[in-house]
Structures are given as C-alpha cells and as structure tokens.
Coordinates of C-alpha atoms in Angstrom, one line a residue:
Chain A
M23 CA 29.1 9.6 -7.3
G24 CA 31.8 9.7 -4.6
K25 CA 32.0 11.1 -1.1
V26 CA 30.5 14.4 -0.6
L27 CA 30.9 16.4 2.8
M28 CA 27.3 17.1 4.2
K29 CA 25.6 18.3 7.3
G30 CA 23.0 15.9 8.5
N31 CA 20.2 18.3 7.8
E32 CA 21.5 18.4 4.2
A33 CA 21.9 14.9 3.8
I34 CA 18.4 13.6 5.5
G35 CA 17.2 16.2 2.5
E36 CA 19.0 14.6 -0.3
A37 CA 18.4 11.0 1.1
A38 CA 14.6 11.6 0.9
I39 CA 14.8 13.0 -2.8
R40 CA 16.9 9.7 -3.5
A41 CA 14.2 7.5 -1.7
G42 CA 11.7 9.0 -4.5
C43 CA 10.0 11.5 -2.1
L44 CA 9.6 14.5 -3.9
N45 CA 7.0 16.4 -1.8
Y46 CA 8.2 18.3 1.5
F47 CA 6.3 20.5 3.5
A48 CA 7.8 22.0 6.7
Y49 CA 8.0 24.9 9.0
P50 CA 11.5 26.0 10.1
I51 CA 13.1 25.6 13.7
T52 CA 16.7 25.7 15.2
P53 CA 18.4 23.2 14.7
Q54 CA 16.9 21.4 11.6
S55 CA 16.2 24.2 9.5
E56 CA 19.1 23.3 7.0
V57 CA 16.7 20.6 5.8
A58 CA 14.4 23.4 4.6
E59 CA 17.4 25.3 3.2
Y60 CA 18.5 22.7 1.5
L61 CA 15.4 21.2 -0.1
S62 CA 13.9 24.9 -0.9
R63 CA 17.0 24.7 -3.4
R64 CA 17.3 21.0 -4.5
L65 CA 13.5 20.0 -4.6
P66 CA 12.7 22.6 -7.8
E67 CA 16.0 20.9 -9.6
A68 CA 14.7 17.6 -8.9
G69 CA 11.0 18.6 -10.0
G70 CA 9.8 18.2 -6.5
V71 CA 7.6 20.6 -4.4
F72 CA 8.7 22.6 -1.5
L73 CA 5.7 24.2 0.7
Q74 CA 6.4 25.8 3.8
G75 CA 3.0 25.8 6.0
E76 CA 2.3 28.5 8.3
S77 CA 2.3 26.4 11.3
E78 CA 3.6 22.9 12.4
V79 CA -0.2 22.0 13.2
A80 CA -0.9 22.9 9.3
V81 CA 2.2 21.2 8.1
S82 CA 1.0 18.0 9.9
Y83 CA -2.5 18.1 8.2
M84 CA -0.6 19.0 4.9
I85 CA 1.1 15.7 5.2
F86 CA -2.2 14.1 5.8
G87 CA -3.7 15.0 2.8
A88 CA -0.9 14.3 0.7
A89 CA -0.3 10.8 2.3
A90 CA -3.7 10.4 1.9
A91 CA -3.9 11.0 -1.9
G92 CA -1.1 8.2 -2.1
A93 CA 2.0 10.7 -2.2
R94 CA 5.3 10.1 -0.8
I95 CA 5.8 12.5 1.7
F96 CA 7.8 13.8 4.6
T97 CA 8.4 16.6 7.1
T98 CA 11.1 17.6 9.6
S99 CA 11.2 19.7 12.5
S100 CA 12.6 19.8 16.2
S101 CA 11.0 19.1 19.5
P102 CA 8.6 22.1 20.0
G103 CA 7.5 21.8 16.4
I104 CA 6.7 17.9 16.7
S105 CA 4.6 18.3 19.8
L106 CA 2.5 20.6 17.4
M107 CA 2.2 17.9 14.8
C108 CA 1.2 15.2 17.3
E109 CA -2.6 15.6 16.8
G110 CA -1.8 15.1 13.1
I111 CA 0.6 12.1 13.5
S112 CA -2.5 10.6 15.8
Y113 CA -5.2 11.4 12.8
I114 CA -2.5 9.7 10.2
A115 CA -1.9 6.6 12.1
A116 CA -5.6 6.1 12.9
A117 CA -6.1 6.5 9.0
Q118 CA -3.4 4.2 8.1
C119 CA -1.6 6.4 5.9
P120 CA 2.3 6.2 5.3
A121 CA 4.5 9.6 6.0
V122 CA 8.0 9.9 7.4
F123 CA 8.6 12.9 10.2
V124 CA 12.3 13.6 11.1
N125 CA 12.8 15.0 14.5
I126 CA 16.2 16.9 15.3
M127 CA 15.7 17.1 18.8
R128 CA 16.5 19.9 21.1
G129 CA 16.6 20.7 24.6
G130 CA 12.8 21.0 26.3
P131 CA 10.4 20.9 28.0
G132 CA 9.0 24.0 26.8
L133 CA 11.1 26.1 24.3
G134 CA 14.0 24.6 26.3
G135 CA 17.1 25.4 24.1
I136 CA 19.0 24.9 20.7
L137 CA 21.5 22.8 21.8
P138 CA 21.1 18.7 21.2
S139 CA 18.8 16.5 23.5
Q140 CA 17.4 13.3 23.7
A141 CA 14.4 14.3 25.8
D142 CA 11.9 13.4 23.2
Y143 CA 11.9 9.3 23.5
F144 CA 8.9 9.3 25.4
Q145 CA 7.1 11.3 23.0
A146 CA 8.4 9.1 20.1
T147 CA 8.0 5.8 21.3
K148 CA 5.1 6.1 23.8
G149 CA 2.5 8.3 22.1
G150 CA 2.6 12.0 21.9
G151 CA -0.6 12.5 20.3
H152 CA -3.7 10.6 21.7
G153 CA -5.3 7.2 21.0
D154 CA -3.7 3.6 20.6
Y155 CA -1.0 4.2 18.1
R156 CA 2.6 3.6 17.3
M157 CA 5.0 5.0 15.3
L158 CA 8.3 3.0 14.0
V159 CA 11.2 5.1 15.6
M160 CA 14.5 4.9 14.0
A161 CA 17.7 6.8 15.7
P162 CA 20.6 7.5 13.6
A163 CA 24.1 7.7 15.1
S164 CA 25.9 9.1 12.2
V165 CA 25.2 11.2 8.9
Q166 CA 25.4 8.1 6.9
E167 CA 23.1 6.0 9.1
A168 CA 20.7 9.1 9.0
V169 CA 20.9 8.6 5.0
E170 CA 20.4 5.1 5.0
M171 CA 17.7 5.2 7.8
V172 CA 15.6 8.1 5.7
M173 CA 15.8 5.8 2.4
T174 CA 14.5 2.7 4.8
A175 CA 11.9 4.8 6.6
F176 CA 9.7 5.5 3.2
P177 CA 9.2 1.6 1.9
L178 CA 8.5 0.9 6.1
A179 CA 6.0 3.6 6.3
E180 CA 4.1 2.1 3.2
K181 CA 4.4 -1.4 4.0
Y182 CA 2.9 -0.8 7.4
R183 CA 0.7 2.6 6.2
N184 CA 2.1 4.1 9.2
P185 CA 3.9 7.3 10.3
V186 CA 7.8 6.5 10.7
M187 CA 10.0 8.6 12.7
I188 CA 13.4 9.3 12.3
L189 CA 14.8 10.5 15.7
G190 CA 18.2 12.6 15.7
D191 CA 19.5 14.6 18.4
G192 CA 20.8 18.4 17.6
L193 CA 23.9 17.0 16.7
I194 CA 23.1 14.6 13.9
G195 CA 21.4 17.6 12.2
Q196 CA 24.4 20.0 12.7
M197 CA 27.4 17.8 12.2
M198 CA 29.6 17.4 8.9
E199 CA 30.4 14.3 7.9
P200 CA 31.5 12.6 4.6
V201 CA 28.6 10.6 3.0
E202 CA 27.9 8.5 -0.3
F203 CA 24.6 8.1 -1.8
P204 CA 23.7 5.3 -4.3
D205 CA 23.8 6.7 -7.7
D206 CA 20.5 5.4 -8.7
L207 CA 17.0 6.4 -7.1
R208 CA 15.8 3.4 -4.8
S209 CA 12.0 4.5 -5.2
E210 CA 10.1 1.5 -4.8
P211 CA 6.9 0.9 -6.0
S212 CA 4.0 2.1 -3.7
N213 CA 1.2 0.0 -2.3
K214 CA -1.4 3.1 -2.5
D215 CA -3.7 1.7 -5.3
D216 CA -4.7 -0.6 -2.5
W217 CA -5.8 2.3 -0.2
A218 CA -5.4 6.0 -1.4
T219 CA -7.9 8.4 -2.6
N220 CA -5.8 8.5 -5.9
G221 CA -8.9 8.4 -8.3
M222 CA -10.8 5.4 -9.5
D223 CA -9.8 6.6 -13.1
T224 CA -6.1 6.9 -12.2
R225 CA -6.1 3.5 -10.8
R226 CA -8.4 1.8 -12.8
S227 CA -10.7 0.5 -10.4
D228 CA -14.3 0.4 -9.5
K229 CA -13.6 0.2 -6.2
R230 CA -13.9 3.4 -3.6
N231 CA -11.0 3.9 -1.6
L232 CA -11.9 5.9 1.9
V233 CA -9.6 7.3 4.4
K234 CA -10.6 8.5 7.8
S235 CA -10.2 8.7 11.5
L236 CA -13.7 9.1 12.7
F237 CA -15.5 5.5 13.6
L238 CA -18.4 6.3 15.7
D239 CA -19.7 2.8 15.9
P240 CA -18.0 1.1 18.8
D241 CA -17.1 -2.0 16.9
Q242 CA -15.8 -0.5 13.9
L243 CA -13.4 1.7 16.4
N244 CA -12.3 -1.7 18.1
R245 CA -11.8 -3.3 14.8
N246 CA -9.6 -0.2 13.4
N247 CA -7.7 -0.8 16.8
L248 CA -6.9 -4.3 16.5
A249 CA -5.7 -3.5 13.0
L250 CA -3.4 -1.1 14.3
K251 CA -2.4 -3.2 17.1
A252 CA -1.8 -6.3 14.8
K253 CA 0.8 -3.9 12.8
Y254 CA 2.6 -3.1 15.8
D255 CA 2.8 -6.4 17.3
R256 CA 4.4 -7.4 13.7
M257 CA 6.9 -4.5 14.1
N258 CA 7.9 -6.2 17.4
R259 CA 8.6 -9.1 15.7
E260 CA 9.9 -8.2 12.5
E261 CA 11.5 -4.7 12.5
V262 CA 13.9 -4.7 15.8
R263 CA 17.5 -3.3 14.7
Y264 CA 20.2 -2.8 16.8
E265 CA 24.3 -2.7 17.0
T266 CA 26.8 -4.1 19.5
Y267 CA 30.1 -3.0 20.6
H268 CA 32.5 -5.3 22.5
M269 CA 29.9 -7.7 23.0
D270 CA 32.4 -10.7 22.7
L271 CA 34.3 -9.8 25.6
D272 CA 33.5 -10.6 29.6
Y273 CA 31.9 -7.2 30.1
R274 CA 31.0 -6.4 33.6
V275 CA 28.7 -3.3 32.7
L276 CA 26.4 -3.3 29.8
I277 CA 25.5 0.2 28.4
V278 CA 22.5 0.9 26.3
S279 CA 22.7 4.1 24.3
Y280 CA 21.4 5.2 21.3
G281 CA 22.1 8.2 18.9
T282 CA 25.1 10.4 18.8
M283 CA 25.7 9.5 22.5
S284 CA 26.6 6.2 21.9
R285 CA 29.6 7.4 19.9
V286 CA 30.7 9.3 23.3
C287 CA 30.2 5.8 25.0
R288 CA 32.4 4.1 22.5
T289 CA 35.3 6.6 23.2
A290 CA 34.7 5.8 27.0
I291 CA 34.8 1.8 26.3
D292 CA 37.6 2.0 24.3
N293 CA 39.4 4.1 27.1
L294 CA 38.1 1.8 30.1
A295 CA 39.0 -1.4 28.1
E296 CA 42.8 0.4 28.6
E297 CA 42.3 0.5 32.2
G298 CA 41.4 -3.3 32.1
I299 CA 37.4 -2.5 32.7
D300 CA 35.5 -4.3 29.9
V301 CA 32.1 -2.7 29.3
G302 CA 29.8 -3.8 26.5
M303 CA 27.3 -2.2 24.4
I304 CA 24.0 -2.3 22.7
R305 CA 22.8 0.5 20.6
P306 CA 19.1 0.2 19.6
Q307 CA 18.9 1.4 16.1
T308 CA 14.9 1.2 16.6
L309 CA 13.6 2.7 19.7
F310 CA 10.2 1.5 18.7
P311 CA 10.4 -1.6 18.4
F312 CA 13.0 -1.6 21.2
P313 CA 15.3 -4.5 21.2
V314 CA 13.7 -6.2 24.4
Q315 CA 15.0 -9.7 24.0
Q316 CA 18.3 -8.4 23.0
V317 CA 18.9 -6.2 26.0
H318 CA 17.7 -9.2 28.2
D319 CA 19.9 -11.8 26.6
A320 CA 22.7 -9.5 26.9
A321 CA 22.4 -8.6 30.7
Q322 CA 22.2 -12.5 31.6
K323 CA 25.8 -12.9 30.7
Q324 CA 27.7 -14.3 33.8
S325 CA 30.2 -11.4 33.9
C326 CA 27.7 -8.6 33.5
V327 CA 26.8 -7.0 37.1
H328 CA 25.1 -4.0 35.8
V329 CA 23.1 -2.3 33.3
A330 CA 23.4 1.5 32.5
S331 CA 21.0 3.1 30.2
I332 CA 23.1 6.5 29.0
E333 CA 20.9 9.3 27.2
M334 CA 20.7 12.8 26.9
S335 CA 17.5 13.1 28.7
M336 CA 16.3 12.6 32.4
G337 CA 15.9 9.1 32.3
Q338 CA 13.3 8.0 29.7
M339 CA 14.6 4.9 27.6
V340 CA 15.9 3.5 31.0
E341 CA 12.2 2.7 31.5
D342 CA 12.5 0.2 28.4
V343 CA 15.8 -1.3 29.6
Q344 CA 14.2 -1.9 32.9
R345 CA 11.3 -3.7 31.4
A346 CA 13.5 -5.7 29.1
L347 CA 15.4 -6.7 32.2
Q348 CA 12.3 -7.7 34.1
G349 CA 14.6 -7.1 37.2
V350 CA 17.4 -9.8 36.3
K351 CA 20.1 -7.2 37.0
P352 CA 20.5 -3.6 38.4
V353 CA 19.9 -0.7 36.2
S354 CA 20.9 2.8 36.3
W355 CA 20.6 5.8 34.3
Y356 CA 23.0 8.3 33.4
G357 CA 22.5 11.5 31.3
K358 CA 22.5 15.2 30.9
C359 CA 19.6 17.3 29.4
G360 CA 20.9 21.1 29.0
G361 CA 22.4 20.8 25.8
D362 CA 25.9 19.8 26.9
V363 CA 26.7 16.2 25.7
P364 CA 28.3 14.0 28.8
T365 CA 32.0 13.5 28.0
P366 CA 33.9 10.3 27.8
E367 CA 35.6 11.5 31.1
E368 CA 31.9 11.5 32.6
I369 CA 30.8 8.3 31.3
M370 CA 34.1 6.6 32.5
E371 CA 33.8 8.1 36.0
F372 CA 30.0 6.9 36.1
V373 CA 31.0 3.5 35.1
R374 CA 33.7 3.0 37.7
T375 CA 31.0 4.0 40.6
L376 CA 29.3 0.9 39.4
L377 CA 31.9 -1.6 40.1
Chain B
M9 CA 54.5 29.3 3.0
T10 CA 52.0 30.5 4.9
P11 CA 49.6 33.3 3.9
D12 CA 50.5 37.0 4.7
L13 CA 47.6 39.0 5.3
K14 CA 47.0 42.4 7.2
G15 CA 44.3 44.8 7.8
I16 CA 40.6 43.7 7.9
V17 CA 40.3 40.2 6.1
I18 CA 36.3 39.0 5.9
I19 CA 36.1 35.1 5.4
V20 CA 33.1 34.2 3.5
G21 CA 31.6 31.3 1.6
N22 CA 28.9 29.1 1.4
Y23 CA 27.2 27.2 4.3
G24 CA 29.6 24.7 5.6
S25 CA 32.7 25.7 3.3
G26 CA 34.8 26.0 6.7
K27 CA 35.0 29.3 7.1
T28 CA 35.2 29.3 11.0
E29 CA 38.2 26.6 10.7
V30 CA 40.0 28.8 8.1
A31 CA 39.4 32.2 10.3
I32 CA 40.4 30.4 13.6
N33 CA 43.6 28.9 12.1
L34 CA 44.5 31.8 9.9
A35 CA 44.6 33.9 13.4
V36 CA 46.8 31.4 15.1
A37 CA 49.3 30.8 12.1
S38 CA 49.3 35.0 11.6
H39 CA 50.0 35.2 15.8
A40 CA 52.7 32.5 15.4
E41 CA 54.4 34.3 12.4
G42 CA 54.7 37.3 14.8
V43 CA 51.8 39.5 13.6
A44 CA 51.3 41.4 17.1
G45 CA 47.6 42.3 17.7
V46 CA 45.5 39.5 15.8
R47 CA 41.7 40.0 16.2
I48 CA 38.9 37.8 15.3
A49 CA 35.2 38.4 15.2
D50 CA 32.4 35.9 15.2
L51 CA 29.8 37.4 12.8
D52 CA 28.0 34.1 12.3
L53 CA 24.5 34.8 12.6
V54 CA 23.3 31.7 10.8
N55 CA 24.7 28.5 12.4
P56 CA 23.4 27.2 15.7
Y57 CA 26.7 25.1 16.7
F58 CA 30.0 24.6 15.7
R59 CA 30.8 28.4 15.7
T60 CA 34.2 30.4 16.5
R61 CA 33.2 31.1 20.0
E62 CA 34.0 27.2 20.5
A63 CA 37.7 27.8 20.3
R64 CA 37.3 31.5 22.1
H65 CA 39.1 30.0 25.3
Q66 CA 42.0 28.5 23.6
L67 CA 42.3 31.7 21.6
H68 CA 42.3 33.9 24.5
R69 CA 45.3 31.9 26.1
L70 CA 47.5 32.4 22.9
G71 CA 46.7 36.1 23.4
I72 CA 44.2 36.6 20.1
D73 CA 41.3 39.0 21.0
V74 CA 38.2 37.2 20.4
V75 CA 35.1 39.6 19.8
L76 CA 31.8 37.9 20.8
P77 CA 28.3 38.6 22.0
P78 CA 28.1 38.6 25.7
E79 CA 28.3 35.3 27.0
K80 CA 24.5 35.2 28.5
Y81 CA 23.5 35.4 24.4
L82 CA 25.9 33.0 23.4
H83 CA 23.1 29.9 22.7
A84 CA 20.6 32.7 21.5
D85 CA 17.8 31.2 19.3
L86 CA 18.0 34.5 17.4
P87 CA 21.9 35.2 17.4
I88 CA 22.9 38.8 17.8
L89 CA 25.7 40.8 16.7
S90 CA 28.1 42.8 19.0
P91 CA 28.6 46.3 18.9
D92 CA 32.1 46.0 19.2
V93 CA 32.4 44.8 15.5
A94 CA 31.7 47.8 14.4
G95 CA 34.5 49.3 16.8
M96 CA 37.1 46.8 15.4
I97 CA 36.3 47.7 11.9
K98 CA 36.5 51.6 12.5
Q99 CA 39.7 51.2 14.4
P100 CA 41.6 48.1 12.9
G101 CA 44.7 46.6 14.4
P102 CA 47.5 44.9 12.5
L103 CA 45.0 42.1 11.4
N104 CA 41.4 41.8 11.8
I105 CA 39.4 38.6 10.7
L106 CA 35.8 38.5 10.5
D107 CA 34.4 35.0 10.4
V108 CA 30.9 35.6 9.1
G109 CA 28.0 33.1 8.5
G110 CA 27.3 31.2 5.5
D111 CA 26.1 32.1 1.9
H112 CA 24.3 35.6 1.2
V113 CA 21.9 35.1 4.2
G114 CA 25.2 34.9 6.6
A115 CA 26.8 37.7 4.5
N116 CA 23.9 40.2 5.1
V117 CA 25.3 40.9 8.3
L118 CA 28.4 42.7 6.3
A119 CA 25.7 45.3 4.8
A120 CA 24.7 46.4 8.7
V121 CA 28.2 47.3 9.3
A122 CA 29.1 48.7 6.0
D123 CA 29.2 52.4 7.3
A124 CA 32.2 51.3 9.2
F125 CA 34.4 50.3 6.4
G126 CA 34.4 54.0 5.1
D127 CA 36.4 54.5 2.0
K128 CA 39.0 51.9 2.9
P129 CA 37.6 48.5 1.2
P130 CA 38.4 45.4 3.0
Q131 CA 39.9 42.3 1.6
M132 CA 37.0 39.4 1.2
L133 CA 37.8 35.8 0.7
Q134 CA 35.5 33.4 -0.4
V135 CA 36.2 29.8 1.1
V136 CA 35.5 27.0 -1.6
N137 CA 35.3 23.1 -0.4
P138 CA 34.3 21.3 -3.6
Y139 CA 33.6 18.3 -2.0
R140 CA 30.3 20.0 -0.4
P141 CA 27.1 20.7 -2.2
F142 CA 26.5 23.6 -4.3
T143 CA 29.9 24.2 -4.8
E144 CA 31.0 21.2 -6.7
T145 CA 31.1 23.3 -9.9
V146 CA 32.7 26.7 -10.9
A147 CA 29.6 27.9 -11.8
G148 CA 28.3 27.1 -8.3
C149 CA 31.1 29.0 -7.0
M150 CA 30.4 32.0 -9.3
K151 CA 26.8 32.0 -8.4
I152 CA 27.8 31.9 -4.5
R153 CA 30.3 34.7 -5.1
R154 CA 27.6 37.0 -6.9
E155 CA 25.1 36.5 -4.1
I156 CA 27.6 37.3 -1.5
E157 CA 28.7 40.1 -3.2
A158 CA 24.9 41.2 -3.4
A159 CA 24.4 40.9 -0.1
A160 CA 27.6 42.3 1.6
K161 CA 27.6 45.3 -0.9
L162 CA 31.2 44.5 -1.1
D163 CA 33.7 42.8 -3.7
M164 CA 35.1 39.5 -3.3
T165 CA 39.2 39.7 -3.3
G166 CA 40.5 36.5 -3.4
I167 CA 39.6 32.6 -2.8
V168 CA 40.6 30.1 -0.1
G169 CA 40.6 26.5 -1.2
N170 CA 39.4 24.5 1.8
A171 CA 39.0 21.0 0.2
N172 CA 38.4 18.2 2.6
L173 CA 36.4 15.5 3.6
I174 CA 37.2 15.7 7.6
D175 CA 38.6 12.6 8.6
E176 CA 38.6 11.0 5.4
T177 CA 40.6 13.7 3.6
D178 CA 43.8 12.3 1.9
V179 CA 46.8 14.6 0.1
N180 CA 44.7 13.8 -3.3
V181 CA 41.8 15.8 -1.9
I182 CA 43.9 18.6 -1.5
Y183 CA 45.5 18.4 -4.9
E184 CA 42.2 18.0 -6.3
G185 CA 40.9 20.6 -4.7
H186 CA 44.0 23.0 -5.6
R187 CA 43.3 22.3 -9.3
F188 CA 39.6 23.1 -8.6
V189 CA 40.4 26.5 -7.3
Q190 CA 43.0 27.3 -10.0
R191 CA 40.0 26.9 -12.4
F192 CA 37.9 28.9 -10.4
S193 CA 40.8 31.5 -10.2
R194 CA 41.0 31.3 -14.0
E195 CA 37.2 31.9 -14.6
S196 CA 36.6 34.8 -12.2
G197 CA 39.9 36.7 -12.2
L198 CA 40.2 36.3 -8.2
P199 CA 43.6 35.2 -7.1
V200 CA 44.0 32.3 -4.8
A201 CA 45.0 33.5 -1.6
F202 CA 45.9 30.4 -0.2
V203 CA 44.9 26.8 0.2
T204 CA 44.5 24.8 3.4
A205 CA 45.8 21.1 4.7
D206 CA 45.0 19.4 7.8
V207 CA 48.3 19.7 9.6
G208 CA 48.7 16.1 9.7
L209 CA 48.8 16.1 6.0
M210 CA 51.5 18.8 5.8
T211 CA 54.7 16.8 5.7
D212 CA 52.9 14.3 3.0
L213 CA 52.2 17.3 0.6
D214 CA 54.5 18.3 -2.1
P215 CA 55.0 22.1 -2.1
D216 CA 56.2 22.3 -5.7
R217 CA 52.6 20.9 -6.5
L218 CA 50.8 23.5 -5.0
A219 CA 51.4 27.2 -6.7
C220 CA 50.2 29.1 -3.7
P221 CA 50.7 29.6 0.4
V222 CA 49.3 26.5 2.3
L223 CA 47.2 27.3 5.7
P224 CA 48.0 24.3 8.3
I225 CA 44.7 23.4 10.3
R226 CA 44.4 22.5 13.6
R227 CA 40.9 21.2 13.8
Q228 CA 38.7 23.0 16.3
L229 CA 35.1 22.1 15.5
V230 CA 34.8 18.5 16.9
P231 CA 31.9 16.4 18.1
P232 CA 31.9 15.5 21.6
W233 CA 33.5 12.1 21.2
G234 CA 36.4 13.8 19.3
R235 CA 39.2 16.2 20.7
S236 CA 39.8 19.7 19.1
A237 CA 43.9 20.0 18.3
N238 CA 46.0 22.0 20.4
L239 CA 46.0 25.3 18.7
A240 CA 49.4 26.3 20.6
A241 CA 51.5 22.9 19.0
G242 CA 54.0 23.7 16.6

C-alpha cells in the first residue's frame, strides 16, 4: 500500500484496525468525531464492532467490560469527554485491564472551546481519576507518528495490563498529512488467558480468572497498589521515549516541547539559528514516563543558560521540567491556551528575552 | 488554460477531498482572469478547523466578497449558516462559489437553501482526490456522488481532479490523478471541469498530457508552523 492522505483522526482509526483492534466504543465530540465517523464505515468492512454509548461515562465502562473479557479495545474522545471517562479509567487501572484511550485535546477548563490545546497534561500524567494509578501517555507530533503510537499502544497496554493514553492536541486530529500503513496486520498475540474472564472452556484451563477493583481487606488493597507501583516503576525504567533537535550544537537555551507545539518550535529554532542563536530541543514522546534523566542531562551542558517549557497550556509540563532539573538551571514557561497556537515569531521573541 | 466558470458553482465532495482549497483558488484565479464580482460563501457546517474563513483576510484584500457567519460565531461548537447565503443565490453575481462541507452530511445544507435556486439548476462539481480514503476507486466516487446528490437534491454537473499528497505531491501524482478522473468521467458521464496542481509544480507539468484546464493551487490551509501562500502573487 502506498501513501494516502489522511486526517489524524482517520489515521488513528485505521491504525487501530491494523493493530488488530476490532472493537471501538465511543461518543462523538469535536475535534475527534472523525474517528467515530471513519470507524463507523471501516469497522463493519473489517469485521469489527463500533458501538456508540449513551455518554462517555457509559463508554468507559463498556471499555472496562470488553477489556476484562480479553477483547482488544479502544476509545477516543476530547477533553470534557475524557473527564467523564476518568472514573472508568481508574477502575480499569485498579483491575489491571489493558485498554487504549485517545484524547484529542481541546481548550478548557469547562466546555472551553473547540480549538487545539495541551491543557490535559496533568489529567493524563498525574491522575484524572482517583487513586494511585498512572497511565502510560504518548504524545504524537505528526499523523504518521500518531499511527505508529496507536499501533504500539495495544501491545504496551497488554504488556502492562494498564490503560495507555495517546495524548494529541486538536491539530493532530484535524490536520491532513500523507501516511503509510504496514501492509500486514500487526496483531500480536495477547496474554489474556492469564487474567481475562474469557471462559475456562475457551482457554482450556481449570483456573478461575477474577477481574475486580474492590479490595476491602487493607492488606490486599495495599498489595494491589504495590503491584501497580511496580509496573509504573518499570515503565519509568523501560518505556521513556523522546526525540532531540539541534542537541549537537552548543545551545544556549534548551526547549522542552511536545506534540504539534514542538513543530512550531522547530521552525523557531531554525530561524533563530540563522540569527546566530543556537537552541536545542527535547521532545518527550512519552509524557508518563517523562524523560527526567534526559532533560536533566541536557540542561547540564556548559553553554546552556536557560530551559524553557513551551506548551499550549498555562504551564503544566513545566512542573515536570522543574522536577527533572532539581534547580540546576533556571526554568521558564511560555504558552497560550485559547486555541491560537503560539507562532514561530512569538517563540523566537520569548527565547530572545531569556538571553 | 485556467477554468472558465460563471454563475453559481457549488463545490462538493467527500470529507477532506480539498473542496476549500479548490473554492478559494478558483475564486482567486477567476478574479485574476478579469471576472468582476467574484463571491465565495463558506457553507462548511462539518469541519471544525481549516475552513474558507481562514483565508478571509487575503480574499477581502483582493476584492473578493466572502460570505461568512458573524465573526463571534466563527468557532461555535455547532456551526451556523449565514442568511446572506440565500440572498447570494437569489441574486447571483457573475461568479458565486459555494464551498460546502464534506460528504452527504455536509451537502445536507444545500437542501436547506434549495428554494433559493428556483428553476435555474446550478453547477455542482465533485472534488476528487484518489489519494484519500473511500475515493481511491471509481466505485467509491460514484457512491459519494449518489449520496451527495440525494442529500443536496441537486444533480452533479462535473468533476474536479484534486489529486495530491500535500507536500509530497509530484507531477506523477497529478498525472495519475488525471487518469483516475478520466476513468470516473467515462463511467459517470460527467465531464472533467478541471484538475488542480500546486503552483510550484505548474512549470514541470506537460500540458499535452492533461486534456482539461488546470487550476493552480496556492495553498491556504496550513498548520501553524507553515505559511499560507500569497494569493496575490502571479
């Protein structure tokens, strides 16, 4: 199959099918409704099931049920819809079921607006729902990367038996770029027989599998939380992904930026280089686990006098950047969160003020 | 050879086929060819981003009339239709371009203004990019044609070939796309009104290989790290 021109939302839908996920439950919301639109056409062709729930709360528990039964499952929504799903996500994490959630972020809080945003960083990486759980969070910067991350998300969710989130801003969902898909289905075998309630006859086992999130015995609850913590510690050790830009130069400013915001930063960095101002960038591809060590090490470079977190929010990722730096270099935040994406010129102006 | 169109021209097609770029650039090319009084109306009630309204300032500066909902509703969660559209259809200028939202869902809006057309059926052009999902086959294009005609309660009158992979488009993509719309034309009986090509590819294109007019595209709907092309150039 050659290249095709796709909206991010359509490509995310197609990528899920290519990853062997034939179950999709969702509720429409701008700016991600094209995933549902696309899959309502494509899933029946592929032999799959698309079900629209009566609300995002309902969808999150439909996902829980399907995941507990061992089905490969995902959903997509946008910020207010994800807020409604957070309760179900907490239950799914507690019960150690794999599922993939895609958030195509719009402006908030509240109903906010329909334009792009990155203001759900805290919600995705620090909780959202209640209790001691984490999601593995990946942030694509292009439509092609969204495809690759969706295809990676399913095996990761199954490896850790934990929800995985793809965190894209509205632009990732709405913009069109040429993309390529692998010809073959990349459907890895699932480990579901070890834990899913898929029937003892089906898996030819005499062992009962039990999926639950209620642990009234304090020792049992503590043990469950320790098991979850061990998984999140392992993610921190093994799953950090990031990309660098201009890091071989003697950069004076280090930018940390993710998603489509990082592409605006690239243009600003190229323009600043022409002015003789060298700037480097780390783009976290995983937001949890955050590349703590990598950002810390990059800031240690002798030439680097300042670190800037540039985001389409009022300063959320900047807290992880500060945590990574432990005070070794000054950190600033720059961003906007009304729907207008900061321009390359605005970023250049901000970087100049740091020098 | 640029397209020569007059009266009311409705631009329809499947979601993401490139209707808005075609509509904007058709307005600009016709204006440059000396058509006095080009008007363009944004009827896209489907797409939340990347709409005709993004080019409104450049179009206004060129003297092209843009019919839009009031400014304060431009980013409404539920897009609205300006009542000025019916007025434009009832009293058309020399060239009136209607940029309609994608698929039959987007074309539903045409049934709402159907009365305004009276007994003069307008031209309705189906934009086709064979590199998009659901229109990579002639059968797919025929299905979308039927669905749009049923929703709009109007007949399709022509095809616009808009083959492209945005930044990765080369002349072979244009030639392939041209062959594709010729096949669609043969099977549907609809004429090919024109094909498009990015303005940067125009000098490399062999006009003898294209049996129809070519509309140069100066891309307007770009992400924030890109820059839209100057519509006044050339």
